[in-house]
C-alpha cells in the first residue's frame, strides 16, 4: 500500500464519494464542486467528479442573499459548508444543510452547453472540453482510468517490467507505411539531394523519423534482457479510416515475453483481458451500473434483430467466465466459405480462396453469429502479416494470433516472433524492407536469440468494450481522427 506523505488530502475539503459512503449524520462538512442542477432556488445537485452521484445541498432560502442565489446556475463552481443530515426528500439518503456558500466561478446559463438533459454524442464531441462534466463521460473516463490502473497492476504483479519505448522512431514496425512524419525541415523550402528528393541528413535527427505505430520492436530488445516486459503508450497511425473503431492517436498495451511460444502468448492475453475486466466489474460498480442502463436504453432503440442479446454487465461477466474459442485461420476460412452470407453474396468481400485477408464483416460473423463468444484466430497466411512473425514449418503460415471481440472486432494482434537469424533476414529481403534500419533488431537474433512472443491490445477498444460505447471517439478524452485535431 502507498501511504500519504503528509496530510495534504485531509487539509483539503472532503469529497462526495467518501461522504456518501462513510459520512456521519450531523457532522460538519465542507465541499467544492460544480452545480449539476438547481431547483426551486433551494436544492443544488453538487458534483465533484469523485463519483457519479451528486450530493444534494439544501440552502436556507431566507438566510441567503438573493444576489448570491441568482449566481447559482448549472456549471458554476461553488464551495459549501454545512451539516450532513438525513434527507427529507426522495432520491437520496443524506444531504447537506448548507450554512455558508461561496460562488467560486459563475457559469453563464445562456451559453453553457451542458444542461441537465440528454445531449447527443455527436454534439458532445464538439464540446469535448466540457463533455466530461456529463454523467456518461465522467463514468467512461473513470472506468478508463481504472482499466489503466488494472493493466499496470496485472503486469507488475506478474513479474513484468514496464518499459517506456520511444515515441519518435525511424522504423515502421508494422510495415504498413501509415506513419506521421516528424521533421523540423522547412516545408516550403526543404534541402534537396541531387536527384530532387528531400535530404533528411539535414533534418533534426539526420534521418527520416516518424511517430511510432507500435513499441513492439524496442520492447523485444528489453524482453531479451529483462524476460517479461510491457509498454503502454500512445501510438499513431495515419490510416484514413473514418470508422467507429479507428483513431489516428491511440494507446496500446504491448507485453513481450522471452521464452513464450504462441500458446503461452494466447494464454496470457486471455488471462490478462479477463483480469482487467474483472477489476472494473469489482471496482467500478456505480459507473458500470449507469453505463449498463445507458447501453440497454440504446439497444432498445435498435430494431429487434440488431439488439444485443446481453446487457453490458452480462457481456462483461460472460467474457470473464467463458473460455475464448481458439480457431486456426484455415478453419475460419472453411467456416466463412460455407457461411450463408458468403453463399448468398451478402459480404462485401466474398471469401473464395485460402489466403484472403479477413475484413471486419468476416470477423464479426465469426464472433457474433458463428461462435457467439470471443475468438482467438491463429496461424495466418504469412503474406497478410508483418515481417517479424515466426514462420511455421509449412512455409505458408506464421504464428500470428488476433483476438476478436463481439461488437468490437479485433482487440488484440500478436504473434510469436521469428527468432532465427537467416529466416528473419530472408523475410526482410522478400518484403523489400531496408535491413539497415533494423540492424539492431536483427542483432537480437545474433546474441542469445530465443523463442519469444508478444501482443498489442488497443486500449480504446478495450474501453469501448467495457463501457458499451459504440464509437471509439467517445472513450478517449480528445480524439484525433482524419480532419479533426481540435482541443
Ligand atoms: O494489430 P496491430 O497493428 O499490432 C501491432 O501493432 C503489433 N506490433 C502489436 C504487438 O504484437 N506488440 O495493433 C494492435 C491493436 C489492434 O488489435 C487494435 O486493438 C489496436 O491495436 N489498433 C487500433 N486502435 C485504434 N485505432 C487504430 N487505428 C488502431 N490500429 C490498431
Ligand atoms: Mg492487427
mmCIF file with all atom_site columns, N, CA and C and ligand atoms in Angstrom, residues 174 213-214 216 237 239 245-247 250 252 254 256 388 410-415 417 454-458 461 472, ligand 1:
data_model
loop_
_atom_site.group_PDB
_atom_site.id
_atom_site.type_symbol
_atom_site.label_atom_id
_atom_site.label_alt_id
_atom_site.label_comp_id
_atom_site.label_asym_id
_atom_site.label_entity_id
_atom_site.label_seq_id
_atom_site.pdbx_PDB_ins_code
_atom_site.Cartn_x
_atom_site.Cartn_y
_atom_site.Cartn_z
_atom_site.occupancy
_atom_site.B_iso_or_equiv
_atom_site.pdbx_formal_charge
_atom_site.auth_seq_id
_atom_site.auth_comp_id
_atom_site.auth_asym_id
_atom_site.auth_atom_id
_atom_site.pdbx_PDB_model_num
ATOM   1   N N   . UNK A 1 174 ? 5.111   -2.071  -38.255 1.00 0.00 ? 174 UNK A N   1
ATOM   2   C CA  . UNK A 1 174 ? 4.079   -2.876  -38.905 1.00 0.00 ? 174 UNK A CA  1
ATOM   3   C C   . UNK A 1 174 ? 4.261   -2.951  -40.419 1.00 0.00 ? 174 UNK A C   1
ATOM   4   N N   . UNK A 1 213 ? 4.228   3.590   -34.666 1.00 0.00 ? 213 UNK A N   1
ATOM   5   C CA  . UNK A 1 213 ? 2.959   2.862   -34.824 1.00 0.00 ? 213 UNK A CA  1
ATOM   6   C C   . UNK A 1 213 ? 2.855   1.740   -33.805 1.00 0.00 ? 213 UNK A C   1
ATOM   7   N N   . UNK A 1 214 ? 3.962   1.448   -33.120 1.00 0.00 ? 214 UNK A N   1
ATOM   8   C CA  . UNK A 1 214 ? 3.991   0.338   -32.149 1.00 0.00 ? 214 UNK A CA  1
ATOM   9   C C   . UNK A 1 214 ? 5.327   0.370   -31.426 1.00 0.00 ? 214 UNK A C   1
ATOM   10  N N   . UNK A 1 216 ? 6.597   -2.299  -30.174 1.00 0.00 ? 216 UNK A N   1
ATOM   11  C CA  . UNK A 1 216 ? 6.983   -3.716  -30.108 1.00 0.00 ? 216 UNK A CA  1
ATOM   12  C C   . UNK A 1 216 ? 8.478   -3.979  -30.328 1.00 0.00 ? 216 UNK A C   1
ATOM   13  N N   . UNK A 1 237 ? -1.307  6.329   -36.083 1.00 0.00 ? 237 UNK A N   1
ATOM   14  C CA  . UNK A 1 237 ? -1.456  5.726   -37.408 1.00 0.00 ? 237 UNK A CA  1
ATOM   15  C C   . UNK A 1 237 ? -2.184  6.688   -38.341 1.00 0.00 ? 237 UNK A C   1
ATOM   16  N N   . UNK A 1 239 ? -3.849  6.228   -40.846 1.00 0.00 ? 239 UNK A N   1
ATOM   17  C CA  . UNK A 1 239 ? -4.783  5.497   -41.701 1.00 0.00 ? 239 UNK A CA  1
ATOM   18  C C   . UNK A 1 239 ? -5.943  6.425   -41.968 1.00 0.00 ? 239 UNK A C   1
ATOM   19  N N   . UNK A 1 245 ? -14.026 2.440   -34.980 1.00 0.00 ? 245 UNK A N   1
ATOM   20  C CA  . UNK A 1 245 ? -13.025 1.660   -34.240 1.00 0.00 ? 245 UNK A CA  1
ATOM   21  C C   . UNK A 1 245 ? -11.600 2.143   -34.482 1.00 0.00 ? 245 UNK A C   1
ATOM   22  N N   . UNK A 1 246 ? -11.438 3.216   -35.266 1.00 0.00 ? 246 UNK A N   1
ATOM   23  C CA  . UNK A 1 246 ? -10.092 3.693   -35.585 1.00 0.00 ? 246 UNK A CA  1
ATOM   24  C C   . UNK A 1 246 ? -9.834  5.114   -35.092 1.00 0.00 ? 246 UNK A C   1
ATOM   25  N N   . UNK A 1 247 ? -8.653  5.284   -34.510 1.00 0.00 ? 247 UNK A N   1
ATOM   26  C CA  . UNK A 1 247 ? -8.180  6.614   -34.148 1.00 0.00 ? 247 UNK A CA  1
ATOM   27  C C   . UNK A 1 247 ? -6.811  6.805   -34.785 1.00 0.00 ? 247 UNK A C   1
ATOM   28  N N   . UNK A 1 250 ? -3.870  6.544   -30.618 1.00 0.00 ? 250 UNK A N   1
ATOM   29  C CA  . UNK A 1 250 ? -4.499  5.663   -29.632 1.00 0.00 ? 250 UNK A CA  1
ATOM   30  C C   . UNK A 1 250 ? -3.433  5.094   -28.719 1.00 0.00 ? 250 UNK A C   1
ATOM   31  N N   . UNK A 1 252 ? -1.671  1.889   -26.778 1.00 0.00 ? 252 UNK A N   1
ATOM   32  C CA  . UNK A 1 252 ? -1.540  0.446   -26.960 1.00 0.00 ? 252 UNK A CA  1
ATOM   33  C C   . UNK A 1 252 ? -0.746  -0.159  -25.807 1.00 0.00 ? 252 UNK A C   1
ATOM   34  N N   . UNK A 1 254 ? 1.500   -3.307  -24.908 1.00 0.00 ? 254 UNK A N   1
ATOM   35  C CA  . UNK A 1 254 ? 2.260   -4.332  -25.621 1.00 0.00 ? 254 UNK A CA  1
ATOM   36  C C   . UNK A 1 254 ? 3.206   -5.088  -24.690 1.00 0.00 ? 254 UNK A C   1
ATOM   37  N N   . UNK A 1 256 ? 5.750   -8.229  -23.967 1.00 0.00 ? 256 UNK A N   1
ATOM   38  C CA  . UNK A 1 256 ? 6.691   -9.015  -24.776 1.00 0.00 ? 256 UNK A CA  1
ATOM   39  C C   . UNK A 1 256 ? 7.419   -9.957  -23.831 1.00 0.00 ? 256 UNK A C   1
ATOM   40  N N   . UNK A 1 388 ? 7.919   -9.760  -38.913 1.00 0.00 ? 388 UNK A N   1
ATOM   41  C CA  . UNK A 1 388 ? 8.600   -10.306 -37.736 1.00 0.00 ? 388 UNK A CA  1
ATOM   42  C C   . UNK A 1 388 ? 7.944   -11.569 -37.176 1.00 0.00 ? 388 UNK A C   1
ATOM   43  N N   . UNK A 1 410 ? -11.406 -6.811  -33.981 1.00 0.00 ? 410 UNK A N   1
ATOM   44  C CA  . UNK A 1 410 ? -10.059 -7.115  -33.482 1.00 0.00 ? 410 UNK A CA  1
ATOM   45  C C   . UNK A 1 410 ? -9.705  -6.230  -32.293 1.00 0.00 ? 410 UNK A C   1
ATOM   46  N N   . UNK A 1 411 ? -9.394  -6.868  -31.179 1.00 0.00 ? 411 UNK A N   1
ATOM   47  C CA  . UNK A 1 411 ? -8.996  -6.102  -29.994 1.00 0.00 ? 411 UNK A CA  1
ATOM   48  C C   . UNK A 1 411 ? -7.516  -6.322  -29.709 1.00 0.00 ? 411 UNK A C   1
ATOM   49  N N   . UNK A 1 412 ? -6.997  -7.478  -30.104 1.00 0.00 ? 412 UNK A N   1
ATOM   50  C CA  . UNK A 1 412 ? -5.578  -7.807  -29.898 1.00 0.00 ? 412 UNK A CA  1
ATOM   51  C C   . UNK A 1 412 ? -4.993  -8.338  -31.196 1.00 0.00 ? 412 UNK A C   1
ATOM   52  N N   . UNK A 1 413 ? -3.747  -7.933  -31.466 1.00 0.00 ? 413 UNK A N   1
ATOM   53  C CA  . UNK A 1 413 ? -2.980  -8.544  -32.553 1.00 0.00 ? 413 UNK A CA  1
ATOM   54  C C   . UNK A 1 413 ? -1.619  -8.911  -31.986 1.00 0.00 ? 413 UNK A C   1
ATOM   55  N N   . UNK A 1 414 ? -1.181  -10.139 -32.202 1.00 0.00 ? 414 UNK A N   1
ATOM   56  C CA  . UNK A 1 414 ? 0.116   -10.523 -31.652 1.00 0.00 ? 414 UNK A CA  1
ATOM   57  C C   . UNK A 1 414 ? 0.702   -11.694 -32.395 1.00 0.00 ? 414 UNK A C   1
ATOM   58  N N   . UNK A 1 415 ? 1.852   -12.165 -31.909 1.00 0.00 ? 415 UNK A N   1
ATOM   59  C CA  . UNK A 1 415 ? 2.495   -13.301 -32.572 1.00 0.00 ? 415 UNK A CA  1
ATOM   60  C C   . UNK A 1 415 ? 3.662   -13.824 -31.759 1.00 0.00 ? 415 UNK A C   1
ATOM   61  N N   . UNK A 1 417 ? 7.536   -14.382 -32.300 1.00 0.00 ? 417 UNK A N   1
ATOM   62  C CA  . UNK A 1 417 ? 8.434   -13.638 -33.185 1.00 0.00 ? 417 UNK A CA  1
ATOM   63  C C   . UNK A 1 417 ? 9.425   -14.585 -33.852 1.00 0.00 ? 417 UNK A C   1
ATOM   64  N N   . UNK A 1 454 ? 4.688   -11.851 -28.113 1.00 0.00 ? 454 UNK A N   1
ATOM   65  C CA  . UNK A 1 454 ? 4.042   -10.683 -27.505 1.00 0.00 ? 454 UNK A CA  1
ATOM   66  C C   . UNK A 1 454 ? 2.787   -10.328 -28.270 1.00 0.00 ? 454 UNK A C   1
ATOM   67  N N   . UNK A 1 455 ? 2.090   -9.335  -27.761 1.00 0.00 ? 455 UNK A N   1
ATOM   68  C CA  . UNK A 1 455 ? 0.886   -8.882  -28.459 1.00 0.00 ? 455 UNK A CA  1
ATOM   69  C C   . UNK A 1 455 ? 0.629   -7.415  -28.170 1.00 0.00 ? 455 UNK A C   1
ATOM   70  N N   . UNK A 1 456 ? -0.274  -6.843  -28.947 1.00 0.00 ? 456 UNK A N   1
ATOM   71  C CA  . UNK A 1 456 ? -0.682  -5.454  -28.722 1.00 0.00 ? 456 UNK A CA  1
ATOM   72  C C   . UNK A 1 456 ? -2.186  -5.412  -28.534 1.00 0.00 ? 456 UNK A C   1
ATOM   73  N N   . UNK A 1 457 ? -2.605  -4.750  -27.453 1.00 0.00 ? 457 UNK A N   1
ATOM   74  C CA  . UNK A 1 457 ? -4.043  -4.589  -27.222 1.00 0.00 ? 457 UNK A CA  1
ATOM   75  C C   . UNK A 1 457 ? -4.370  -3.102  -27.352 1.00 0.00 ? 457 UNK A C   1
ATOM   76  N N   . UNK A 1 458 ? -5.327  -2.788  -28.207 1.00 0.00 ? 458 UNK A N   1
ATOM   77  C CA  . UNK A 1 458 ? -5.742  -1.400  -28.384 1.00 0.00 ? 458 UNK A CA  1
ATOM   78  C C   . UNK A 1 458 ? -6.551  -0.969  -27.166 1.00 0.00 ? 458 UNK A C   1
ATOM   79  N N   . UNK A 1 461 ? -10.133 0.235   -27.633 1.00 0.00 ? 461 UNK A N   1
ATOM   80  C CA  . UNK A 1 461 ? -11.106 -0.814  -27.982 1.00 0.00 ? 461 UNK A CA  1
ATOM   81  C C   . UNK A 1 461 ? -11.515 -1.579  -26.724 1.00 0.00 ? 461 UNK A C   1
ATOM   82  N N   . UNK A 1 472 ? -15.449 4.750   -30.899 1.00 0.00 ? 472 UNK A N   1
ATOM   83  C CA  . UNK A 1 472 ? -14.160 4.877   -30.217 1.00 0.00 ? 472 UNK A CA  1
ATOM   84  C C   . UNK A 1 472 ? -13.844 6.338   -29.852 1.00 0.00 ? 472 UNK A C   1
HETATM 85  O O1  . LIG B 2 .   ? -2.662  -5.468  -34.862 1.00 0.00 ? 1   LIG B O1  1
HETATM 86  P P1  . LIG B 2 .   ? -1.750  -4.302  -34.628 1.00 0.00 ? 1   LIG B P1  1
HETATM 87  O O2  . LIG B 2 .   ? -1.430  -3.439  -35.775 1.00 0.00 ? 1   LIG B O2  1
HETATM 88  O O3  . LIG B 2 .   ? -0.448  -4.953  -33.971 1.00 0.00 ? 1   LIG B O3  1
HETATM 89  C C1  . LIG B 2 .   ? 0.713   -4.296  -33.691 1.00 0.00 ? 1   LIG B C1  1
HETATM 90  O O4  . LIG B 2 .   ? 0.922   -3.115  -33.782 1.00 0.00 ? 1   LIG B O4  1
HETATM 91  C C2  . LIG B 2 .   ? 1.765   -5.205  -33.066 1.00 0.00 ? 1   LIG B C2  1
HETATM 92  N N1  . LIG B 2 .   ? 3.063   -4.540  -33.189 1.00 0.00 ? 1   LIG B N1  1
HETATM 93  C C3  . LIG B 2 .   ? 1.411   -5.482  -31.637 1.00 0.00 ? 1   LIG B C3  1
HETATM 94  C C4  . LIG B 2 .   ? 2.363   -6.395  -30.943 1.00 0.00 ? 1   LIG B C4  1
HETATM 95  O O5  . LIG B 2 .   ? 2.448   -7.558  -31.300 1.00 0.00 ? 1   LIG B O5  1
HETATM 96  N N2  . LIG B 2 .   ? 3.120   -5.889  -29.983 1.00 0.00 ? 1   LIG B N2  1
HETATM 97  O O6  . LIG B 2 .   ? -2.368  -3.397  -33.476 1.00 0.00 ? 1   LIG B O6  1
HETATM 98  C C5  . LIG B 2 .   ? -2.651  -3.947  -32.200 1.00 0.00 ? 1   LIG B C5  1
HETATM 99  C C6  . LIG B 2 .   ? -4.007  -3.497  -31.719 1.00 0.00 ? 1   LIG B C6  1
HETATM 100 C C7  . LIG B 2 .   ? -5.174  -3.902  -32.615 1.00 0.00 ? 1   LIG B C7  1
HETATM 101 O O7  . LIG B 2 .   ? -5.568  -5.225  -32.359 1.00 0.00 ? 1   LIG B O7  1
HETATM 102 C C8  . LIG B 2 .   ? -6.225  -2.899  -32.204 1.00 0.00 ? 1   LIG B C8  1
HETATM 103 O O8  . LIG B 2 .   ? -6.845  -3.274  -30.989 1.00 0.00 ? 1   LIG B O8  1
HETATM 104 C C9  . LIG B 2 .   ? -5.404  -1.660  -31.935 1.00 0.00 ? 1   LIG B C9  1
HETATM 105 O O9  . LIG B 2 .   ? -4.074  -2.079  -31.686 1.00 0.00 ? 1   LIG B O9  1
HETATM 106 N N3  . LIG B 2 .   ? -5.411  -0.719  -33.072 1.00 0.00 ? 1   LIG B N3  1
HETATM 107 C C10 . LIG B 2 .   ? -6.105  0.424   -33.099 1.00 0.00 ? 1   LIG B C10 1
HETATM 108 N N4  . LIG B 2 .   ? -6.917  1.001   -32.195 1.00 0.00 ? 1   LIG B N4  1
HETATM 109 C C11 . LIG B 2 .   ? -7.477  2.186   -32.525 1.00 0.00 ? 1   LIG B C11 1
HETATM 110 N N5  . LIG B 2 .   ? -7.256  2.836   -33.678 1.00 0.00 ? 1   LIG B N5  1
HETATM 111 C C12 . LIG B 2 .   ? -6.440  2.301   -34.622 1.00 0.00 ? 1   LIG B C12 1
HETATM 112 N N6  . LIG B 2 .   ? -6.200  2.970   -35.763 1.00 0.00 ? 1   LIG B N6  1
HETATM 113 C C13 . LIG B 2 .   ? -5.825  1.044   -34.347 1.00 0.00 ? 1   LIG B C13 1
HETATM 114 N N7  . LIG B 2 .   ? -4.977  0.247   -35.023 1.00 0.00 ? 1   LIG B N7  1
HETATM 115 C C14 . LIG B 2 .   ? -4.738  -0.807  -34.227 1.00 0.00 ? 1   LIG B C14 1
#
